[in-house]
Amino acid sequence: MADIPENSAFHETTGIPLRQSLGGAVPNRKWLVAIVKRNYEEICRKRLQEQGFDAYVASQKTTHVYPNRHRREVTHLVIAGVVFIRLNETERLQVLKENPTIQYFLTNKASQPNIFGRHPFAVIPDYQMERLQFMLYHAEAPVNFTAEPLHLGDRIRVARGQLAGLEGCVTRRGNATYLVVTLDILGSAMGNIATEDLEKIA
């Protein structure tokens, strides 16, 4: 299972994270991308949650089998140096001051700059965050992340298995089939999946 924020709640049937925050409903909160010091992702996430924010580190827990058949659960960091935080502009300034592990917030260089020549901050839509968290929480095979925002193949839905209900794109590499979940600004998460578990979206 993925490393899920302690303040996350999941729909009892779909397993999709339910958006919430420790501080209750706060206007204009959006998922922003904080670039943090390497190896400080978990420290930053826990600190932000203590401050009342929804924070998420894209990681996945997998079971490593050693030659002596000993098994150990290990955490694989899928997107290094990144903490996703759901907050508004006023809170963003506060968070920067109070969390020295955050270096800066990612901006959307493809967007029109303002009159001061500054680009807006990159916003990850709620549905993309939900898909990413769902994928990392349920995927049985390791998930990898590429900085390229892949837009390949047919739109599909997973019909069976732990990822049932998840939608994304499908692509192939060699003999393997991959489910691709795209974060428009950041890139794409890719996980191996059996073709018999997929159905095409009309």
Coordinates of C-alpha atoms in Angstrom, one line a residue:
M1 CA 0.0 0.0 0.0
A2 CA 1.0 3.6 -0.5
D3 CA 2.2 5.9 2.2
I4 CA -1.1 7.6 2.8
P5 CA -1.4 10.8 4.9
E6 CA -2.7 10.1 8.3
N7 CA -5.5 12.7 7.9
S8 CA -6.8 11.1 4.6
A9 CA -10.1 9.3 4.5
F10 CA -11.1 6.8 1.8
H11 CA -14.4 5.9 0.3
E12 CA -15.2 2.5 1.8
T13 CA -16.1 1.0 -1.7
T14 CA -13.8 2.7 -4.2
G15 CA -10.8 3.5 -2.0
I16 CA -10.6 7.0 -3.5
P17 CA -9.3 9.5 -1.0
L18 CA -12.0 11.9 0.3
R19 CA -10.8 15.5 0.3
Q20 CA -10.7 17.0 3.8
S21 CA -8.5 19.1 6.0
L22 CA -7.9 19.1 9.7
G23 CA -8.9 22.8 9.8
G24 CA -12.3 22.2 8.1
A25 CA -13.5 23.8 4.9
V26 CA -11.2 26.6 3.8
P27 CA -12.0 28.7 0.7
N28 CA -9.8 28.6 -2.4
R29 CA -7.6 25.7 -1.4
K30 CA -5.9 24.0 -4.3
W31 CA -3.2 21.3 -4.7
L32 CA 0.2 23.0 -5.2
V33 CA 3.5 21.4 -5.7
A34 CA 6.2 22.2 -3.1
I35 CA 9.8 21.4 -4.0
V36 CA 11.5 20.4 -0.8
K37 CA 15.0 19.4 0.3
R38 CA 15.9 15.8 -0.7
N39 CA 15.2 13.2 2.0
Y40 CA 13.0 15.7 3.9
E41 CA 9.7 14.8 2.1
E42 CA 8.2 12.8 5.0
I43 CA 9.4 15.3 7.7
C44 CA 7.8 18.1 5.7
R45 CA 4.5 16.2 5.2
K46 CA 4.2 15.4 8.9
R47 CA 4.9 19.0 9.9
L48 CA 2.3 20.3 7.4
Q49 CA -0.3 17.9 8.7
E50 CA 0.4 19.0 12.2
Q51 CA -0.3 22.6 11.0
G52 CA -3.7 21.5 9.6
F53 CA -3.0 21.0 5.9
D54 CA -3.7 18.2 3.5
A55 CA -0.2 17.1 2.4
Y56 CA 0.8 14.1 0.3
V57 CA 4.1 12.4 -0.6
A58 CA 3.9 10.2 -3.7
S59 CA 5.3 7.0 -2.4
Q60 CA 4.5 3.3 -2.5
K61 CA 5.1 0.4 -0.1
T62 CA 6.2 -2.8 -1.7
T63 CA 7.5 -6.2 -0.4
H64 CA 11.1 -7.0 -1.1
V65 CA 12.1 -10.6 -1.2
Y66 CA 15.7 -11.4 -0.3
P67 CA 17.7 -14.5 -1.7
N68 CA 17.1 -16.2 1.7
R69 CA 13.3 -15.7 1.1
H70 CA 13.1 -13.2 3.9
R71 CA 10.5 -10.6 3.1
R72 CA 10.6 -6.9 4.2
E73 CA 8.2 -4.1 3.4
V74 CA 10.0 -1.1 1.9
T75 CA 8.9 2.3 0.8
H76 CA 9.6 3.5 -2.7
L77 CA 9.5 7.2 -3.2
V78 CA 7.8 7.7 -6.6
I79 CA 8.3 11.5 -6.9
A80 CA 11.4 12.6 -5.0
G81 CA 11.7 16.1 -3.7
V82 CA 8.0 16.9 -3.9
V83 CA 5.2 17.3 -1.4
F84 CA 1.7 18.1 -2.6
I85 CA -0.1 20.6 -0.4
R86 CA -3.7 21.7 -0.5
L87 CA -3.8 25.4 0.5
N88 CA -4.7 28.9 -0.7
E89 CA -2.4 31.8 -1.4
T90 CA -2.4 33.3 2.1
E91 CA -1.6 29.9 3.5
R92 CA 1.2 29.4 1.0
L93 CA 3.1 32.4 2.2
Q94 CA 2.6 31.3 5.8
V95 CA 3.8 27.8 5.0
L96 CA 7.0 29.1 3.3
K97 CA 7.9 31.1 6.4
E98 CA 7.2 28.2 8.8
N99 CA 8.7 25.3 6.9
P100 CA 12.4 25.8 6.0
T101 CA 12.5 22.4 4.3
I102 CA 10.3 23.9 1.5
Q103 CA 12.6 25.5 -1.1
Y104 CA 9.9 26.9 -3.4
F105 CA 6.5 26.1 -5.1
L106 CA 6.5 24.9 -8.7
T107 CA 5.2 27.4 -11.3
N108 CA 3.5 26.8 -14.6
K109 CA 5.9 28.1 -17.1
A110 CA 3.4 27.4 -20.0
S111 CA 0.9 29.9 -18.6
Q112 CA 0.8 33.6 -19.3
P113 CA 2.9 35.6 -16.9
N114 CA 1.3 38.5 -15.0
I115 CA 2.3 42.2 -15.4
F116 CA 5.4 41.6 -13.2
G117 CA 6.6 38.8 -15.4
R118 CA 5.7 36.1 -12.9
H119 CA 4.1 32.8 -13.9
P120 CA 1.2 31.4 -11.8
F121 CA 1.8 28.5 -9.5
A122 CA 1.2 25.0 -10.9
V123 CA -2.1 23.7 -9.7
I124 CA -2.9 19.9 -9.8
P125 CA -6.6 19.3 -10.3
D126 CA -8.4 17.4 -7.5
Y127 CA -9.3 14.5 -9.8
Q128 CA -5.7 14.0 -10.9
M129 CA -4.6 13.9 -7.3
E130 CA -7.3 11.4 -6.5
R131 CA -6.2 9.2 -9.3
L132 CA -2.6 9.3 -8.3
Q133 CA -3.3 8.5 -4.7
F134 CA -5.7 5.7 -5.7
M135 CA -3.1 4.2 -8.0
L136 CA -0.3 4.3 -5.4
Y137 CA -2.6 3.0 -2.7
H138 CA -3.9 0.0 -4.6
A139 CA -1.2 -0.9 -7.3
E140 CA 0.4 -4.3 -6.7
A141 CA 3.2 -3.7 -9.2
P142 CA 5.8 -0.9 -8.7
V143 CA 4.7 2.5 -10.1
N144 CA 7.3 4.7 -11.8
F145 CA 7.2 8.4 -12.6
T146 CA 8.4 10.2 -15.7
A147 CA 8.8 13.9 -16.1
E148 CA 7.1 13.7 -19.5
P149 CA 3.3 14.3 -19.5
L150 CA 2.6 11.3 -21.7
H151 CA -0.6 11.4 -23.8
L152 CA -0.5 7.9 -25.3
G153 CA -3.0 5.4 -26.5
D154 CA -6.7 4.8 -25.7
R155 CA -8.6 6.1 -22.7
I156 CA -9.3 3.1 -20.5
R157 CA -10.9 2.1 -17.3
V158 CA -9.7 -0.7 -15.0
A159 CA -12.6 -3.2 -14.8
R160 CA -11.1 -5.7 -12.2
G161 CA -8.6 -6.1 -9.5
Q162 CA -7.3 -3.7 -6.9
L163 CA -7.3 -0.7 -9.3
A164 CA -10.9 -1.3 -10.5
G165 CA -12.6 2.0 -11.4
L166 CA -9.4 3.9 -12.1
E167 CA -9.3 5.7 -15.4
G168 CA -6.2 6.7 -17.5
C169 CA -4.4 6.0 -20.7
V170 CA -2.8 2.8 -21.9
T171 CA 0.6 2.3 -23.5
R172 CA 2.9 -0.5 -24.2
R173 CA 6.6 -1.0 -23.8
G174 CA 7.9 -4.2 -25.3
N175 CA 5.5 -7.0 -24.2
A176 CA 4.3 -5.1 -21.1
T177 CA 1.1 -3.0 -20.8
Y178 CA 1.1 0.1 -18.6
L179 CA -1.6 2.2 -17.1
V180 CA -0.6 5.9 -17.3
V181 CA -2.1 8.6 -14.9
T182 CA -1.0 12.1 -16.0
L183 CA -0.4 15.1 -13.8
D184 CA -0.6 17.8 -16.4
I185 CA 2.1 20.0 -15.0
L186 CA 4.4 17.5 -13.4
G187 CA 4.5 14.4 -15.5
S188 CA 3.0 10.9 -15.5
A189 CA 2.8 7.9 -13.2
M190 CA 3.1 4.5 -14.9
G191 CA 2.2 1.1 -13.5
N192 CA 2.2 -2.4 -15.1
I193 CA -1.2 -3.9 -15.5
A194 CA -2.8 -7.0 -17.1
T195 CA -4.7 -6.2 -20.3
E196 CA -7.6 -8.5 -19.3
D197 CA -8.3 -6.1 -16.5
L198 CA -8.9 -3.2 -18.8
E199 CA -11.9 -1.9 -20.7
K200 CA -11.9 0.9 -23.3
I201 CA -13.9 4.0 -22.6
A202 CA -16.2 4.9 -25.5

